[in-house]
Short mmCIF file of C-alpha atoms in Angstrom, two decimals:
data_model
loop_
_atom_site.label_atom_id
_atom_site.label_comp_id
_atom_site.label_asym_id
_atom_site.label_seq_id
_atom_site.Cartn_x
_atom_site.Cartn_y
_atom_site.Cartn_z
CA MET A 1 80.35 4.95 -16.49
CA LEU A 2 77.54 2.50 -15.77
CA PHE A 3 75.33 3.33 -12.79
CA SER A 4 73.67 0.14 -11.61
CA ASN A 5 70.54 -0.39 -9.51
CA ILE A 6 70.15 3.30 -8.75
CA THR A 7 67.00 5.32 -8.06
CA VAL A 8 66.47 8.10 -10.58
CA PHE A 9 64.47 11.17 -9.58
CA ASN A 10 63.69 13.17 -12.70
CA SER A 11 62.68 16.78 -13.13
CA ASP A 12 59.17 15.81 -14.29
CA GLY A 13 58.52 14.17 -10.90
CA GLU A 14 59.03 10.63 -12.10
CA THR A 15 60.81 8.32 -9.65
CA LEU A 16 62.51 5.29 -11.23
CA PRO A 17 63.81 2.73 -8.70
CA ARG A 18 66.51 0.13 -9.47
CA HIS A 19 67.45 1.54 -12.87
CA PHE A 20 70.61 1.36 -14.94
CA VAL A 21 72.10 4.48 -16.50
CA LEU A 22 74.88 4.15 -19.07
CA VAL A 23 77.00 7.21 -19.89
CA GLU A 24 79.19 7.18 -22.98
CA GLY A 25 81.19 10.26 -23.90
CA GLU A 26 79.15 13.38 -23.17
CA LYS A 27 75.71 11.75 -23.33
CA ILE A 28 73.40 9.41 -21.50
CA ARG A 29 73.36 6.44 -23.85
CA TYR A 30 70.83 4.26 -22.00
CA LEU A 31 68.42 4.55 -19.07
CA GLY A 32 66.21 1.59 -18.17
CA LEU A 33 65.39 -1.36 -15.93
CA GLU A 34 67.40 -3.89 -17.91
CA ASP A 35 71.14 -4.21 -17.32
CA PRO A 36 72.69 -2.93 -20.57
CA ARG A 37 75.38 -5.60 -20.27
CA ASN A 38 72.61 -8.04 -21.17
CA LEU A 39 71.50 -6.05 -24.22
CA PRO A 40 73.39 -6.78 -27.48
CA GLU A 41 73.38 -3.15 -28.67
CA PHE A 42 74.97 -1.87 -25.44
CA ARG A 43 76.93 -4.87 -24.15
CA GLU A 44 80.35 -3.92 -25.51
CA ILE A 45 80.10 -0.31 -24.31
CA ALA A 46 78.68 -1.21 -20.88
CA GLU A 47 81.30 -3.86 -20.15
CA ALA A 48 84.10 -1.36 -20.84
CA GLU A 49 82.77 1.22 -18.39
CA GLU A 50 83.37 1.66 -14.66
CA ILE A 51 80.48 0.24 -12.60
CA TYR A 52 79.04 2.63 -10.03
CA ALA A 53 76.88 0.82 -7.47
CA GLY A 54 73.63 2.64 -6.75
CA ARG A 55 72.73 1.19 -3.35
CA ASN A 56 71.46 3.94 -1.00
CA LYS A 57 71.98 6.51 -3.74
CA VAL A 58 69.70 8.66 -5.88
CA MET A 59 70.49 10.23 -9.25
CA ILE A 60 69.05 13.65 -10.10
CA PRO A 61 69.68 16.16 -12.91
CA GLY A 62 72.48 18.62 -12.23
CA PHE A 63 71.37 21.87 -10.63
CA VAL A 64 71.51 25.16 -12.54
CA ASN A 65 72.44 28.15 -10.38
CA ALA A 66 70.57 30.66 -12.51
CA HIS A 67 71.90 33.84 -10.90
CA CYS A 68 75.23 34.39 -9.21
CA HIS A 69 78.39 36.45 -9.25
CA VAL A 70 80.86 33.66 -8.72
CA PRO A 71 84.10 35.63 -8.08
CA MET A 72 82.34 37.29 -5.15
CA THR A 73 83.33 34.25 -3.12
CA LEU A 74 86.36 36.46 -2.41
CA LEU A 75 84.03 38.89 -0.59
CA ARG A 76 82.29 36.25 1.50
CA GLY A 77 81.58 37.74 4.94
CA TYR A 78 82.76 41.22 3.89
CA GLY A 79 80.14 43.89 4.56
CA GLU A 80 77.81 42.09 6.93
CA GLY A 81 74.79 43.83 8.44
CA LEU A 82 74.20 46.42 5.71
CA ALA A 83 71.21 47.10 3.45
CA LEU A 84 71.71 46.50 -0.28
CA HIS A 85 72.62 50.00 -1.43
CA ASP A 86 74.88 50.75 1.58
CA TRP A 87 76.44 47.31 1.18
CA LEU A 88 77.23 48.05 -2.46
CA GLU A 89 78.48 51.61 -2.03
CA ASP A 90 80.45 51.23 1.20
CA ARG A 91 81.95 47.75 0.89
CA ILE A 92 81.45 45.91 -2.40
CA TYR A 93 82.31 48.59 -4.96
CA PRO A 94 85.52 49.72 -3.15
CA PHE A 95 86.72 46.10 -2.94
CA GLU A 96 85.82 45.39 -6.58
CA ASP A 97 87.77 48.45 -7.74
CA HIS A 98 90.95 46.61 -6.74
CA MET A 99 90.05 43.23 -8.28
CA THR A 100 92.06 42.09 -11.29
CA GLU A 101 91.26 39.52 -13.96
CA GLU A 102 93.55 37.10 -12.11
CA ASP A 103 91.57 37.68 -8.91
CA MET A 104 88.38 36.89 -10.83
CA TYR A 105 89.96 33.65 -12.04
CA TRP A 106 90.88 32.43 -8.56
CA GLY A 107 87.61 33.61 -7.02
CA SER A 108 85.72 31.78 -9.77
CA LEU A 109 87.63 28.56 -9.20
CA LEU A 110 86.78 28.78 -5.50
CA GLY A 111 83.09 29.31 -6.27
CA ILE A 112 83.01 26.60 -8.93
CA ALA A 113 84.51 24.09 -6.49
CA GLU A 114 81.80 25.00 -3.99
CA MET A 115 79.04 24.67 -6.58
CA LEU A 116 80.28 21.32 -7.86
CA GLN A 117 80.30 20.07 -4.28
CA SER A 118 76.62 20.97 -3.97
CA GLY A 119 75.54 19.44 -7.27
CA VAL A 120 75.64 22.41 -9.67
CA SER A 121 76.41 21.51 -13.28
CA SER A 122 75.81 24.94 -14.83
CA PHE A 123 75.44 28.56 -13.72
CA ASN A 124 74.49 32.04 -14.90
CA ASP A 125 76.88 34.83 -13.99
CA MET A 126 76.86 38.58 -14.59
CA TYR A 127 79.97 40.35 -13.38
CA MET A 128 83.16 41.98 -14.66
CA ARG A 129 86.54 40.94 -16.09
CA ILE A 130 84.78 37.86 -17.36
CA GLU A 131 87.77 36.44 -19.21
CA GLY A 132 89.05 35.35 -15.81
CA ILE A 133 85.72 33.69 -15.07
CA GLY A 134 85.73 32.05 -18.49
CA ARG A 135 89.19 30.58 -17.91
CA ALA A 136 87.99 29.05 -14.67
CA VAL A 137 84.91 27.59 -16.38
CA LEU A 138 86.96 25.95 -19.13
CA GLU A 139 89.60 24.57 -16.78
CA SER A 140 87.03 23.13 -14.38
CA GLY A 141 84.68 21.65 -16.98
CA ILE A 142 81.46 23.15 -15.57
CA LYS A 143 78.94 24.86 -17.87
CA ALA A 144 78.18 28.58 -17.63
CA ASN A 145 76.41 31.49 -19.29
CA LEU A 146 78.51 34.58 -18.61
CA GLY A 147 77.55 38.20 -19.11
CA ARG A 148 79.76 41.24 -18.59
CA SER A 149 77.54 43.46 -16.46
CA LEU A 150 77.08 46.94 -17.91
CA ALA A 151 76.49 50.12 -15.93
CA GLY A 152 77.13 53.74 -16.86
CA GLY A 153 75.82 57.22 -17.50
CA PRO A 154 74.38 59.12 -20.49
CA ASP A 155 77.83 60.21 -21.71
CA ASP A 156 79.11 56.63 -21.97
CA ARG A 157 79.19 54.87 -25.33
CA PHE A 158 78.89 51.08 -25.21
CA LYS A 159 81.64 50.36 -27.76
CA LEU A 160 84.07 52.43 -25.69
CA THR A 161 83.35 50.51 -22.48
CA ALA A 162 85.23 47.66 -20.84
CA ALA A 163 81.97 45.68 -21.09
CA TYR A 164 82.15 45.77 -24.90
CA ARG A 165 85.83 44.80 -25.03
CA GLU A 166 85.42 41.98 -22.54
CA THR A 167 82.31 40.62 -24.24
CA GLU A 168 84.08 40.54 -27.61
CA LYS A 169 87.04 38.65 -26.13
CA ALA A 170 84.78 36.26 -24.24
CA LEU A 171 82.82 35.49 -27.41
CA GLU A 172 86.07 34.46 -29.07
CA MET A 173 86.95 32.31 -26.06
CA SER A 174 83.57 30.58 -26.19
CA LYS A 175 84.02 29.40 -29.79
CA ALA A 176 86.40 26.64 -28.73
CA SER A 177 84.50 25.66 -25.57
CA ASN A 178 82.36 22.87 -27.06
CA GLY A 179 79.27 24.55 -25.65
CA LEU A 180 80.49 24.71 -22.05
CA LEU A 181 80.79 28.49 -22.20
CA VAL A 182 77.97 30.67 -23.54
CA ILE A 183 78.25 34.47 -23.55
CA ASP A 184 75.19 36.57 -22.74
CA ALA A 185 74.60 40.30 -22.59
CA ALA A 186 74.10 41.68 -19.08
CA LEU A 187 72.61 44.97 -17.92
CA HIS A 188 73.22 45.59 -14.24
CA ALA A 189 69.92 47.35 -13.45
CA GLU A 190 67.66 50.22 -14.40
CA TYR A 191 69.08 52.53 -11.72
CA SER A 192 72.71 51.98 -12.77
CA SER A 193 72.38 52.30 -16.55
CA ALA A 194 71.41 55.34 -18.60
CA PRO A 195 68.70 54.66 -21.23
CA SER A 196 71.02 55.61 -24.10
CA LEU A 197 73.74 53.21 -22.93
CA ALA A 198 71.25 50.41 -22.32
CA GLY A 199 69.85 50.95 -25.80
CA GLU A 200 73.30 50.59 -27.37
CA LEU A 201 73.83 47.32 -25.47
CA LEU A 202 70.48 46.03 -26.74
CA ASP A 203 71.35 46.85 -30.34
CA TYR A 204 74.66 45.03 -29.94
CA ALA A 205 73.05 42.00 -28.25
CA LYS A 206 70.38 41.71 -30.93
CA GLY A 207 73.02 41.85 -33.65
CA ARG A 208 75.01 39.13 -31.92
CA LYS A 209 71.88 37.09 -31.04
CA LEU A 210 72.78 37.07 -27.35
CA ARG A 211 70.59 36.28 -24.38
CA MET A 212 70.13 38.85 -21.60
CA GLN A 213 70.68 38.83 -17.84
CA VAL A 214 69.41 41.69 -15.65
CA HIS A 215 68.57 42.61 -12.04
CA LEU A 216 64.89 43.53 -11.72
CA SER A 217 62.90 45.13 -8.87
CA GLU A 218 65.17 43.65 -6.20
CA THR A 219 64.34 46.31 -3.59
CA LEU A 220 61.37 48.59 -2.98
CA LYS A 221 63.75 51.58 -3.19
CA GLU A 222 64.87 50.52 -6.68
CA HIS A 223 61.29 49.90 -7.80
CA GLU A 224 59.78 53.14 -6.51
CA GLU A 225 62.68 55.39 -7.57
CA CYS A 226 62.37 54.04 -11.11
CA LYS A 227 58.70 55.07 -11.15
CA ALA A 228 59.70 58.54 -9.97
CA ARG A 229 62.36 58.82 -12.69
CA HIS A 230 60.24 57.49 -15.55
CA ARG A 231 56.78 59.02 -15.08
CA GLY A 232 55.29 56.15 -13.14
CA LYS A 233 56.88 53.32 -15.10
CA THR A 234 58.07 50.33 -13.13
CA PRO A 235 61.47 48.80 -14.06
CA THR A 236 59.59 46.11 -15.98
CA GLU A 237 57.58 48.67 -17.95
CA TYR A 238 60.71 50.73 -18.56
CA PHE A 239 62.65 47.71 -19.88
CA ALA A 240 59.73 46.56 -22.02
CA ASP A 241 59.53 49.99 -23.67
CA LEU A 242 63.30 49.95 -24.16
CA GLY A 243 63.06 46.61 -25.98
CA LEU A 244 65.15 44.63 -23.52
CA PHE A 245 62.66 41.77 -23.34
CA ASP A 246 62.86 41.27 -27.10
CA LEU A 247 65.89 39.18 -26.14
CA PRO A 248 65.54 35.86 -24.25
CA THR A 249 65.91 37.20 -20.72
CA VAL A 250 66.62 35.95 -17.21
CA ALA A 251 65.60 38.59 -14.68
CA ALA A 252 66.90 38.11 -11.14
CA HIS A 253 65.07 38.79 -7.87
CA GLY A 254 61.72 40.36 -8.83
CA VAL A 255 60.80 40.85 -5.18
CA HIS A 256 58.64 43.92 -5.77
CA LEU A 257 57.02 43.10 -9.09
CA GLU A 258 53.43 44.25 -9.54
CA ASP A 259 50.72 42.16 -11.20
CA SER A 260 50.91 44.37 -14.30
CA ASP A 261 54.65 43.64 -14.44
CA LEU A 262 53.98 39.90 -14.36
CA GLU A 263 51.60 40.23 -17.30
CA ILE A 264 54.35 41.93 -19.29
CA LEU A 265 56.96 39.33 -18.30
CA ASN A 266 54.63 36.50 -19.28
CA HIS A 267 53.98 38.17 -22.63
CA TYR A 268 57.70 38.29 -23.39
CA ASP A 269 58.40 34.83 -21.92
CA VAL A 270 60.91 36.27 -19.45
CA THR A 271 62.31 33.80 -16.90
CA LEU A 272 62.41 35.00 -13.30
CA CYS A 273 65.18 33.81 -11.00
CA HIS A 274 64.23 33.54 -7.34
CA CYS A 275 67.08 34.23 -4.88
CA PRO A 276 65.46 33.76 -1.45
CA THR A 277 68.56 33.72 0.76
CA SER A 278 70.00 36.94 -0.67
CA ASN A 279 66.63 38.69 -0.56
CA LEU A 280 66.18 37.77 3.09
CA LYS A 281 69.73 38.57 4.16
CA LEU A 282 69.73 42.03 2.59
CA GLY A 283 66.21 42.75 3.84
CA SER A 284 64.88 43.13 0.31
CA GLY A 285 61.69 41.19 1.01
CA ILE A 286 59.96 38.00 -0.09
CA ALA A 287 59.04 37.42 -3.72
CA ARG A 288 55.43 36.51 -4.54
CA LEU A 289 56.00 33.15 -6.18
CA ARG A 290 52.31 32.21 -6.17
CA ALA A 291 51.58 35.30 -8.27
CA TRP A 292 54.51 34.44 -10.55
CA LYS A 293 53.06 30.96 -11.07
CA GLU A 294 49.54 32.26 -11.61
CA HIS A 295 50.85 34.52 -14.38
CA GLY A 296 52.57 31.59 -16.12
CA ILE A 297 56.13 32.70 -15.42
CA ARG A 298 58.98 30.19 -15.73
CA ILE A 299 60.77 30.24 -12.37
CA CYS A 300 64.32 29.16 -11.65
CA LEU A 301 66.57 29.43 -8.61
CA GLY A 302 69.84 31.21 -7.89
CA THR A 303 72.10 31.83 -4.93
CA ASP A 304 73.21 35.34 -5.91
CA GLY A 305 76.82 36.12 -4.91
CA ALA A 306 78.52 34.51 -1.93
CA SER A 307 78.85 37.92 -0.30
CA SER A 308 75.07 38.22 -0.02
CA ASN A 309 74.16 34.62 0.76
CA ASN A 310 76.90 33.61 2.06
CA ASN A 311 77.37 30.42 0.06
CA LEU A 312 76.59 28.93 -3.35
CA ASN A 313 74.74 25.88 -2.03
CA MET A 314 71.71 25.14 -4.22
CA LEU A 315 70.38 22.48 -1.84
CA GLU A 316 70.04 25.16 0.83
CA GLU A 317 68.41 27.51 -1.68
CA ILE A 318 65.82 24.88 -2.62
CA THR A 319 64.93 24.13 1.00
CA LEU A 320 64.71 27.80 1.96
CA ALA A 321 62.57 28.63 -1.08
CA SER A 322 60.18 25.87 -0.08
CA TYR A 323 59.90 26.77 3.60
CA VAL A 324 59.71 30.54 3.21
CA GLN A 325 57.02 30.34 0.54
CA LYS A 326 54.97 27.84 2.54
CA GLY A 327 55.08 30.21 5.50
CA PHE A 328 54.47 33.32 3.42
CA GLU A 329 51.45 31.74 1.73
CA ARG A 330 50.30 29.91 4.89
CA ASP A 331 50.03 26.84 2.67
CA PRO A 332 52.11 23.72 3.44
CA LEU A 333 51.24 22.30 0.01
CA PHE A 334 52.71 25.21 -1.94
CA LEU A 335 55.74 24.22 -4.08
CA SER A 336 55.88 20.46 -4.45
CA THR A 337 59.14 18.54 -4.62
CA THR A 338 58.65 18.19 -8.37
CA GLU A 339 58.22 21.95 -8.79
CA LEU A 340 61.31 22.59 -6.68
CA LEU A 341 63.49 20.24 -8.74
CA LYS A 342 62.20 21.79 -11.97
CA MET A 343 63.06 25.26 -10.66
CA ALA A 344 66.55 24.10 -9.71
CA SER A 345 67.32 22.15 -12.89
CA VAL A 346 65.42 22.10 -16.18
CA ASN A 347 63.89 25.59 -15.84
CA GLY A 348 67.35 27.07 -15.38
CA ALA A 349 68.72 25.04 -18.27
CA LEU A 350 65.95 26.27 -20.58
CA ALA A 351 66.59 29.84 -19.44
CA GLN A 352 70.21 29.38 -20.51
CA GLY A 353 69.13 28.13 -23.93
CA ARG A 354 70.43 24.63 -23.11
CA ASN A 355 67.76 22.23 -24.33
CA ASP A 356 69.78 19.02 -23.93
CA THR A 357 70.14 19.10 -20.16
CA GLY A 358 68.06 19.39 -16.99
CA TYR A 359 66.34 16.05 -17.62
CA LEU A 360 67.67 12.50 -17.43
CA ALA A 361 66.99 10.44 -20.56
CA ALA A 362 68.85 8.66 -23.32
CA GLY A 363 70.34 11.21 -25.72
CA MET A 364 70.49 14.01 -23.14
CA ALA A 365 73.75 15.51 -21.90
CA ALA A 366 75.20 13.56 -18.98
CA ASP A 367 74.81 16.41 -16.46
CA LEU A 368 73.87 14.51 -13.33
CA VAL A 369 74.33 14.32 -9.59
CA ILE A 370 74.48 11.37 -7.20
CA VAL A 371 73.09 11.94 -3.70
CA ASP A 372 74.11 9.49 -0.97
CA PHE A 373 71.23 8.61 1.37
CA SER A 374 73.29 6.54 3.81
CA ALA A 375 74.02 9.24 6.44
CA PRO A 376 72.00 9.15 9.67
CA HIS A 377 70.18 12.40 8.90
CA MET A 378 68.94 10.89 5.62
CA GLN A 379 67.34 7.83 7.21
CA PRO A 380 64.79 6.34 7.18
CA VAL A 381 63.49 6.95 3.65
CA TYR A 382 59.79 6.82 2.81
CA ASP A 383 59.93 9.01 -0.29
CA PRO A 384 63.42 9.99 -1.50
CA ARG A 385 62.08 13.23 -2.94
CA ASP A 386 61.08 14.45 0.50
CA ASN A 387 64.45 13.61 2.04
CA LEU A 388 66.24 15.30 -0.84
CA PHE A 389 64.64 18.69 -0.21
CA THR A 390 64.23 18.62 3.57
CA THR A 391 67.29 16.90 5.01
CA ALA A 392 69.99 16.55 2.33
CA GLN A 393 73.15 18.62 2.72
CA SER A 394 76.02 19.31 0.34
CA SER A 395 78.01 16.67 2.24
CA ASP A 396 75.54 14.11 0.84
CA ILE A 397 76.54 14.89 -2.75
CA ALA A 398 78.71 11.96 -3.75
CA LEU A 399 79.32 12.81 -7.40
CA THR A 400 78.74 15.64 -9.89
CA MET A 401 79.12 14.87 -13.60
CA VAL A 402 79.05 17.43 -16.42
CA ASN A 403 79.01 16.35 -20.06
CA GLY A 404 79.93 12.83 -18.96
CA LYS A 405 83.00 13.97 -17.03
CA VAL A 406 83.26 13.52 -13.26
CA LEU A 407 84.10 16.94 -11.79
CA TYR A 408 83.45 16.13 -8.13
CA ARG A 409 83.54 12.80 -6.33
CA ASP A 410 83.66 11.90 -2.65
CA GLY A 411 85.44 15.05 -1.48
CA SER A 412 87.81 15.46 -4.41
CA TRP A 413 87.80 17.63 -7.55
CA PRO A 414 89.63 15.82 -10.40
CA THR A 415 90.07 18.99 -12.49
CA LEU A 416 90.95 21.40 -9.65
CA ASP A 417 93.81 21.89 -7.19
CA ILE A 418 91.65 22.83 -4.21
CA GLU A 419 94.53 23.52 -1.81
CA GLN A 420 96.12 26.01 -4.21
CA ILE A 421 92.76 27.68 -4.84
CA ILE A 422 92.18 28.23 -1.11
CA ARG A 423 95.72 29.59 -0.64
CA GLN A 424 95.22 32.05 -3.47
CA ALA A 425 91.86 33.19 -2.09
CA GLN A 426 93.43 33.91 1.29
CA LYS A 427 96.31 35.78 -0.36
CA ILE A 428 93.90 37.94 -2.40
CA ARG A 429 91.90 38.76 0.74
CA ASP A 430 95.02 40.00 2.53
CA GLU A 431 96.21 42.03 -0.47
CA LYS A 432 92.85 43.75 -1.01
CA LEU A 433 92.35 44.63 2.64
CA GLU A 434 95.81 46.22 2.72
CA LEU A 435 95.02 48.28 -0.39
CA ILE A 436 91.60 49.40 0.88
CA GLN A 437 92.77 50.26 4.36
CA GLY A 438 95.85 51.99 3.01
CA GLY A 439 93.71 54.22 0.80
CA SER A 440 91.24 55.16 3.51
#
């Protein structure tokens, strides 16, 4: 595909008006001011491609949703008005007990469709029955790092757990995925995992050279109870002593991190994923992003699960992160548009170990998004970067491309049967409610 006369907004803050972008196969082949049809080395390729007119449109790197639980789209709106631990114990866990691998597959397709519609080209996920999630990833064409979340007590042995079996199967599945699917290790949290079990997971992950996903200091209750359990150690200190941060790690939430924690996380080059909507909805608090930045932490953005958000819309997450932090810091200059795009794109890609995406340039993976600026709420335009992160909605996403393949365009999903996905989601909802209510 040849994008002509389009404005490119890159993750380093550079704005490139009236550019041409040529995609061939999975890569960006050319990006520049000159029409590649006039350049001998690109003419034959460019003339064979579809021309996409860039008038009133802006190209940005694809977003990376760096923390979510995508099958939880099936629990959207279930368990409203509860604090995190009550929400988990009274609503989420009982529902999840009845979820099958097939349910995970359909819930994942529903969530992937939603993410593609809001410009997401890749996501991090830590959940269960991940073969179902993996199937959905491969069928849709989106990129994902999946981890089978581990929780358990001191009597559990990792190699006897479902997490071990599912991770082994998912690793086999990923071998034929052409890099779309990457398998990580995932530890649910300090409070849900015995030290001995967590240690066995770490040994396994190190042997397999896996990355790590973990929940970290999401609530004050979690943070303080860990200190009570472990002689004053915070979750960060506990995990550092355990050796968890020896692996490349994405830690989600971090609402109640102390300055000493941030020093440790910086030392181990841990990436923190900010999930502002979920943290606000569940009453967990507001993360101290200025302190994160001052300690040199790489920051990315995530939606968390649709049951605690209640959507997977990264545009909303970007805008909320910006506004909440400006208010929290009483500083309207805090978090520039460039910083926000970095958090939502290249920082997440680097946290996934994907070094060929998150930035638009020749030779990079063609993971890109087209935003249409023609709607009334997008006009007039003085600086497209400001409109993108203050007024743009998911309805303004005109196209999402992953590895050079169009996965969403103008209200349609070429790789997905959206009507069937919605029917299946409704059917699963009815089945699970009947099972839960029948057992109560």
